[in-house]
Coordinates of C-alpha atoms and ligand atoms in Angstrom, one line a residue:
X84 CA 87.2 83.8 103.5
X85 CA 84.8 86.6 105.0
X86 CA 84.8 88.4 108.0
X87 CA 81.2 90.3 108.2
X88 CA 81.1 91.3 104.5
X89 CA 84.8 91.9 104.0
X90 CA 86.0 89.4 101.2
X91 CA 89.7 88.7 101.8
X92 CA 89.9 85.8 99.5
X93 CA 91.8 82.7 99.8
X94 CA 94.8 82.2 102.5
X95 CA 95.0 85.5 103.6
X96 CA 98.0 86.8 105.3
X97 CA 97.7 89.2 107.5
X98 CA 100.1 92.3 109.0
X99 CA 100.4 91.9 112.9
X100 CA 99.8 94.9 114.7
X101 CA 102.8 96.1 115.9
X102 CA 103.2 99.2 118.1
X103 CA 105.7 101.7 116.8
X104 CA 106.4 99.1 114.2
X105 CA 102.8 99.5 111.9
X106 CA 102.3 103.2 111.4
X107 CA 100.4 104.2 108.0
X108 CA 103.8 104.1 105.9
X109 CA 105.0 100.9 107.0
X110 CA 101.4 99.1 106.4
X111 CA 101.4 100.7 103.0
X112 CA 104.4 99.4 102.1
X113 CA 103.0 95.8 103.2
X114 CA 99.8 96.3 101.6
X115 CA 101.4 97.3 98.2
X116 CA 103.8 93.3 98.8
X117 CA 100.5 91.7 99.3
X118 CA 99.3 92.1 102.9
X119 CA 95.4 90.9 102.3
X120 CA 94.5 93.0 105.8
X121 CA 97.4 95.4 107.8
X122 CA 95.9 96.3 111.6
X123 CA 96.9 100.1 113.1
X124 CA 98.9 100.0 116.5
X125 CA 97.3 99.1 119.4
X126 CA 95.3 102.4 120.5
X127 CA 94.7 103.4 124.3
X128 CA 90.9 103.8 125.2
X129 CA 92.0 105.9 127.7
X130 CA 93.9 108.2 125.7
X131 CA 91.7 108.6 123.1
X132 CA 88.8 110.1 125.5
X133 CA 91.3 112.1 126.7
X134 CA 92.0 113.3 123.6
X135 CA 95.7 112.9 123.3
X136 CA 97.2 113.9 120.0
X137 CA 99.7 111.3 119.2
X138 CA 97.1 109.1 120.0
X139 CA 94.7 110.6 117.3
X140 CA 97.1 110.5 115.0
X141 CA 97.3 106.5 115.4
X142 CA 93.8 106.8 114.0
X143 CA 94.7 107.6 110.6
X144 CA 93.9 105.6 107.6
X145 CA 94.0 105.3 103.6
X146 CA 91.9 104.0 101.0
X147 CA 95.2 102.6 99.5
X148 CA 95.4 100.2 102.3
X149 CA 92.0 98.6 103.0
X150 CA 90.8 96.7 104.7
X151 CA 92.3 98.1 107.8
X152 CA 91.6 97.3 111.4
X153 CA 91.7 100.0 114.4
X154 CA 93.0 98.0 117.4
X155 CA 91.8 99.1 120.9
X156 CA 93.2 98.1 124.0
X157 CA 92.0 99.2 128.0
X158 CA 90.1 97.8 131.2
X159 CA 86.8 100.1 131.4
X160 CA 84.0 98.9 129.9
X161 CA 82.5 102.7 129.5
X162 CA 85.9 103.7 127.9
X163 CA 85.8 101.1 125.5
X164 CA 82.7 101.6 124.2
X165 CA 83.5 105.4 123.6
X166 CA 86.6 104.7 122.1
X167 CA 85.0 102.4 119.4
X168 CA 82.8 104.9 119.1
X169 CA 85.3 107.4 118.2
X170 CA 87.7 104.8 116.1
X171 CA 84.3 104.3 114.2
X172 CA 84.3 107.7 113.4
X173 CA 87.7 107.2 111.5
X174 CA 86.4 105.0 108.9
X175 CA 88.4 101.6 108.9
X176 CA 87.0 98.4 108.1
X177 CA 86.9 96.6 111.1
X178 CA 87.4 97.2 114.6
X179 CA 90.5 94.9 116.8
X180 CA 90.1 94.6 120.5
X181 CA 94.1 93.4 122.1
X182 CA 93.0 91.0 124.7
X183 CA 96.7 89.6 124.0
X184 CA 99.7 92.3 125.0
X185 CA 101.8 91.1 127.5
X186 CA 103.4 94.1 128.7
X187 CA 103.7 95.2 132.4
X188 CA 102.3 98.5 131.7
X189 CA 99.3 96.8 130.0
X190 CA 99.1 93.5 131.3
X191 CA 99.8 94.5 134.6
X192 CA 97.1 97.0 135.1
X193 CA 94.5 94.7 133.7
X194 CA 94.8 95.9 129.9
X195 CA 95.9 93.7 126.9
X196 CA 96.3 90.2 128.0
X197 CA 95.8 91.2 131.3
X198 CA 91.8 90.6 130.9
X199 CA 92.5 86.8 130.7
X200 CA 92.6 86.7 134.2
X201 CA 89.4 88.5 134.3
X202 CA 87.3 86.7 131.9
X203 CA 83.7 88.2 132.4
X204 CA 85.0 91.8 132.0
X205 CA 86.8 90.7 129.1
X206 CA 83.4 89.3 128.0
X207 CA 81.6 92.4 128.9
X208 CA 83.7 95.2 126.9
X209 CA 83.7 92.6 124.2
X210 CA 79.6 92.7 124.0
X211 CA 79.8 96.9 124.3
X212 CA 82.2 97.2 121.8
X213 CA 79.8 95.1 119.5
X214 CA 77.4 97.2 120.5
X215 CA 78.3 100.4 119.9
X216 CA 79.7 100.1 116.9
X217 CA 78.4 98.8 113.3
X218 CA 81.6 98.0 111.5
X219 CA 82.8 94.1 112.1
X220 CA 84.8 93.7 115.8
X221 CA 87.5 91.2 116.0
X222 CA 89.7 90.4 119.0
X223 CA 93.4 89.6 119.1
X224 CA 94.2 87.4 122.3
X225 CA 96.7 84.4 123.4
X226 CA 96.2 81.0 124.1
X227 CA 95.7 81.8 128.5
X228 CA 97.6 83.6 131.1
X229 CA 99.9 80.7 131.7
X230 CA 100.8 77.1 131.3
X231 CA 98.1 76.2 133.6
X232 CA 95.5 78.4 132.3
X233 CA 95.3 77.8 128.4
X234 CA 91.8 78.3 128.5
X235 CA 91.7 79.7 124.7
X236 CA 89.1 76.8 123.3
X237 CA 86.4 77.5 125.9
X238 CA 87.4 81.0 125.5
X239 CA 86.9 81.4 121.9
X240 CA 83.0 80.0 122.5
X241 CA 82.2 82.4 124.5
X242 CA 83.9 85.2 122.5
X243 CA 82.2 84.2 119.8
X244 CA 79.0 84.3 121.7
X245 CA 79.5 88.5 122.9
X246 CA 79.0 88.8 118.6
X247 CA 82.8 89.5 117.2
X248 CA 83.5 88.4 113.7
X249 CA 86.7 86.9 114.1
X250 CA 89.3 86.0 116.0
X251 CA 93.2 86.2 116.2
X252 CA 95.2 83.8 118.4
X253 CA 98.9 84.2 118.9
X254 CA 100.3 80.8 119.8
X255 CA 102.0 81.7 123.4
X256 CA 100.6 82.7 126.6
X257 CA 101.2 85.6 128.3
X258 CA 103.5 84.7 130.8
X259 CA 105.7 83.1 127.5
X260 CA 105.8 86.9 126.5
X261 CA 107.7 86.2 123.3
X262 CA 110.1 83.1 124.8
X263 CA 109.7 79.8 123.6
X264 CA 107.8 79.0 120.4
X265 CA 104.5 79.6 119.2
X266 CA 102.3 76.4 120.2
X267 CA 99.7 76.4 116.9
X268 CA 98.0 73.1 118.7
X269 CA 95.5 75.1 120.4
X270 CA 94.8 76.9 117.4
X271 CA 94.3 74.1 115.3
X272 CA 91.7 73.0 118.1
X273 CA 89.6 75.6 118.3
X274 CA 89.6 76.2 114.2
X275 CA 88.9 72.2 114.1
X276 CA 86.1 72.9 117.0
X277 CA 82.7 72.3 115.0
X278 CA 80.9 75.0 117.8
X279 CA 83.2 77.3 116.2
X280 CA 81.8 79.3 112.9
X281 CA 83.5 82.5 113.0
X282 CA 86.8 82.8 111.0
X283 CA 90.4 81.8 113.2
X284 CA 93.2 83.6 112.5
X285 CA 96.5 81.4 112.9
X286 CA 99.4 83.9 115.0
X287 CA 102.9 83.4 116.1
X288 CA 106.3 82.8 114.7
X289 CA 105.8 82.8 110.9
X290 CA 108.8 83.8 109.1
X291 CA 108.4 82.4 105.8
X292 CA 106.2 81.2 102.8
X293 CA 106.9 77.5 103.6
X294 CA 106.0 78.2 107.3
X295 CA 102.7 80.2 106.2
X296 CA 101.8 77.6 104.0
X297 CA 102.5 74.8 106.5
X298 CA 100.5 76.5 109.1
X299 CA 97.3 76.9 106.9
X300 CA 97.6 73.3 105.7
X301 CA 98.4 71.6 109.1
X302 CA 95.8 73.9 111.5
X303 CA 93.0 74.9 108.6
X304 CA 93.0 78.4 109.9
X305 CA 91.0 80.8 107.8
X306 CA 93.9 83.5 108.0
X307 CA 97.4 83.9 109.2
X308 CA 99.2 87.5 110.6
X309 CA 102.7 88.1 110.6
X310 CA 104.0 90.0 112.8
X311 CA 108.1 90.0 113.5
X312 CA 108.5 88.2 110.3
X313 CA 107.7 91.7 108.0
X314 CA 110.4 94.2 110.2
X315 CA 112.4 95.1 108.2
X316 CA 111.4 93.2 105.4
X317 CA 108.0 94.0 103.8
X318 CA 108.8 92.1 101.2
X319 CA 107.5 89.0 102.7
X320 CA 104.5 89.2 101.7
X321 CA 105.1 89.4 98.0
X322 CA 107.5 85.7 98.7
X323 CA 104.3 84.0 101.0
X324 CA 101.2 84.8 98.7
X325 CA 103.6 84.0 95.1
X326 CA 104.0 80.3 96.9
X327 CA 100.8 80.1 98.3
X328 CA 99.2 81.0 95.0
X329 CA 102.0 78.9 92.7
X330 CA 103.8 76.2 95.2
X331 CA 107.2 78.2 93.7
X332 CA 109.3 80.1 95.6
X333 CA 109.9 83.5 94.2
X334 CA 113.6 83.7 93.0
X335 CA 115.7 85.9 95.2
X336 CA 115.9 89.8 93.8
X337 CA 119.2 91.4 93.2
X338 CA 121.0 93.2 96.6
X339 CA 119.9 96.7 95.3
X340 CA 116.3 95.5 94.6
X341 CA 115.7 95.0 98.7
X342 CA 118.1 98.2 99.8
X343 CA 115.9 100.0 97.9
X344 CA 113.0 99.3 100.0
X345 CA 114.7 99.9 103.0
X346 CA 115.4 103.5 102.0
X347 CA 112.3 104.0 100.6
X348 CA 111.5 103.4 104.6
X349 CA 114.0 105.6 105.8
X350 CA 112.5 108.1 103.7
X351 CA 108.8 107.7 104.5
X352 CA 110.0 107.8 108.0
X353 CA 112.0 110.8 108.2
X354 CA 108.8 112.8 106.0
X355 CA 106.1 111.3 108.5
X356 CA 107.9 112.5 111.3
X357 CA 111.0 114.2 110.7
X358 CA 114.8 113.5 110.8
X359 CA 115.6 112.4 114.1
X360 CA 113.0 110.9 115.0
X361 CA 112.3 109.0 111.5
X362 CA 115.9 107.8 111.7
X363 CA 115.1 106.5 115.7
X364 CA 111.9 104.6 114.4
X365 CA 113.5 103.1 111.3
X366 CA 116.5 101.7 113.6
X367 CA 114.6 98.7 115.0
X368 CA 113.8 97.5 111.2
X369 CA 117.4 98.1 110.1
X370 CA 118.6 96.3 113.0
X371 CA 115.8 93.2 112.3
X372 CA 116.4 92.9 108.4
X373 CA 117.4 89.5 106.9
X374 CA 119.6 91.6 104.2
X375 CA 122.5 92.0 105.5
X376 CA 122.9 88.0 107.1
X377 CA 125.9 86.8 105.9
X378 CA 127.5 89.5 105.1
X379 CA 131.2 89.2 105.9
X380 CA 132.9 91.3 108.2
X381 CA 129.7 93.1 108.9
X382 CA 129.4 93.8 112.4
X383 CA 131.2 97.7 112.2
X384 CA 129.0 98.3 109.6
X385 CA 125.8 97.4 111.3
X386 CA 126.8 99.5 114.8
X387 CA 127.6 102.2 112.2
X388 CA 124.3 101.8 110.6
X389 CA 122.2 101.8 113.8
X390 CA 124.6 105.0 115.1
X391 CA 123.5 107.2 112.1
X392 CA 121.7 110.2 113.1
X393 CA 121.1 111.7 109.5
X394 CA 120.1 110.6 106.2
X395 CA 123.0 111.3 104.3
X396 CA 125.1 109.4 107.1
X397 CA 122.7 106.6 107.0
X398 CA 122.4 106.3 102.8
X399 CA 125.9 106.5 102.1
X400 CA 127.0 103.5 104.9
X401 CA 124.0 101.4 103.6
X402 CA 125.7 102.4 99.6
X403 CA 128.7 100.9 100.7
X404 CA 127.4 97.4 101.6
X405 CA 128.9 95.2 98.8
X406 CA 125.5 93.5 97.9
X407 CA 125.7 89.4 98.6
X408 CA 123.2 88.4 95.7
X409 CA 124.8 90.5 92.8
X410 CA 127.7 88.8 91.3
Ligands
FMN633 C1 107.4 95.4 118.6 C2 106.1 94.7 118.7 C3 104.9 95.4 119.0 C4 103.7 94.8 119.2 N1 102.6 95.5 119.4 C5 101.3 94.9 119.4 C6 100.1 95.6 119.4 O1 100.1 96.9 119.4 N2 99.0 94.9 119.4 C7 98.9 93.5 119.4 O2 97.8 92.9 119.4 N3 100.0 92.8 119.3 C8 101.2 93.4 119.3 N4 102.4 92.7 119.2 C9 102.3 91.2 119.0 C10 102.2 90.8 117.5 O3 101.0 91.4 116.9 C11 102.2 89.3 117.4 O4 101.0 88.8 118.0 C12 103.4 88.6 118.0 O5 104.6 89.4 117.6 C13 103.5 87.2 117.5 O6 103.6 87.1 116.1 P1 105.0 87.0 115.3 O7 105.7 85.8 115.8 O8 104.6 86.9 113.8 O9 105.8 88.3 115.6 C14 103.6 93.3 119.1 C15 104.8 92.6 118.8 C16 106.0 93.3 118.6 C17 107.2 92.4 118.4

């Protein structure tokens, strides 16, 4: 499948973007498991105009992991423009516009999925930010505001009619926030909707390669993302493209094999940012991993784990996990 002139090939699977969650290090890591497209964080409009540094930062991108998408979020039409403008300028292969995050500081001021109850300005940035950019634009939205408002089929017409390239649906609405499960029937209706000719990318609640494959053969989606899925466990990628490729599942890896990875991100964390703070932003994939399920008597070890405040600390508690694959 294509979106503008980008080839991604066959079942894609996509990385989610995922604020504090996809810095550059973490969609690297994805990318190098198989991850056919990784997105940035969401990125303020706002903030970028104004300049603000951290926000820069977010702008950053590598050759090793294209294609990569910006994503953009705010409520000024003006702003938007100027921030495309200005992720332009940073060189990724498409540009994401987050019509979809639920969050009171977003949502609530009109940002994110906030603009589905405002559906011509939601329109209207999305023609500008066409506009005044030349690289592809995608958007990223949910299925409505609420149970009574899943407006995403006539929604994704006119989307598609402002000029964007593709189109991401996570399978809730916003007032689900992350509750419930993902509902993939809308999804499958507007992929199946013969108006529709712009790829649909299939969001929500895939946490493995049987689900990933289910999804693409059940709703005919062009693409699927994964969002929660990869924290803590990159690796996914690698297991979802080996069965959608060779209807196998990839045999597990020894203990050490995935530990490994997870201090490889300990360590790309603490050198992107630097100890404390690398060890703060690593916690939330420590605490999400599959790896250490089933572990007996684990529960010290795992408040221990997400206590650590240095390297060493953290390294020699995760060295003393007996491993529950090697024999
Ligand atoms: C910690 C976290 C941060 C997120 N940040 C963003 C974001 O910046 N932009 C966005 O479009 N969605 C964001 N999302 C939503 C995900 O991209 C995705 O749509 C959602 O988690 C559902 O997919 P999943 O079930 O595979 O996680 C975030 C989700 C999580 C859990």
């Amino acid at each position: 499948m294509k979106i503008g002139t980008i080839d991604l090939g066959e079942r894609p699977v996509f990385l989610a973007p995922m604020e504090d969650v996809t810095d550059i290090a973490f969609r690297l890591m994805c990318k190098r498991f198989g991850a056919d497209m990784v997105y940035t964080e969401f990125v303020s409009s706002d903030a970028l105009i104004r300049s603000v540094n951290k926000t820069q930062q977010k702008l950053t991108v590598a050759d090793e992991e294209r294609p990569v998408a910006i994503q953009i979020y705010g409520k000024d039409v003006a702003s938007m423009a100027e921030a495309a403008r200005i992720c332009e300028a940073a060189g990724p292969d498409l540009l994401d516009i987050n019509f979809g995050c639920p969050v009171k500081k977003v949502a609530g001021k009109g940002a994110g999925a906030g603009m589905l109850r405002n559906i011509p300005l939601m329109l209207e940035i999305t023609r500008e930010v066409v506009k005044a950019v030349s690289i592809p634009v995608t958007v990223k939205t949910r299925l409505g505001w609420d149970a009574d408002n899943k407006i995403i089929v006539d929604l994704a017409e006119q989307l598609q009619d402002c000029g964007i390239a593709a189109l991401s649906i996570h399978g809730r609405t916003r007032a689900q926030m992350y509750t419930g499960e993902a509902d993939w029937t809308l999804i499958g209706e507007v992929k199946n909707n013969p108006r529709m000719h712009i790829p649909i990318i299939g969001n929500g609640d895939v946490t493995s390669a049987e689900i990933c494959k289910q999804r693409f053969e059940q709703y005919g989606v062009d693409a699927v993302m994964i969002g929660r899925g990869s924290i803590g466990r990159p690796w996914i990628f690698r297991e979802v493209k080996h069965y959608l490729s060779t209807g196998e599942l990839l045999p597990d890896e020894a203990f050490s094999w995935y530990l490994d990875i997870l201090k490889k991100q300990v360590l790309q964390s603490v050198e992107r940012l630097d100890e404390r703070r690398g060890i703060l932003h690593i916690r939330r994939h420590l605490a999400a991993t599959p790896l250490f399920k089933g572990i007996a008597d684990f529960k010290q070890t795992r408040v221990a784990m997400l206590r650590a405040e240095t390297v060493e600390e953290l390294f020699n508690i995760l060295d003393s996990i007996p491993g529950k694959f090697d024999i």
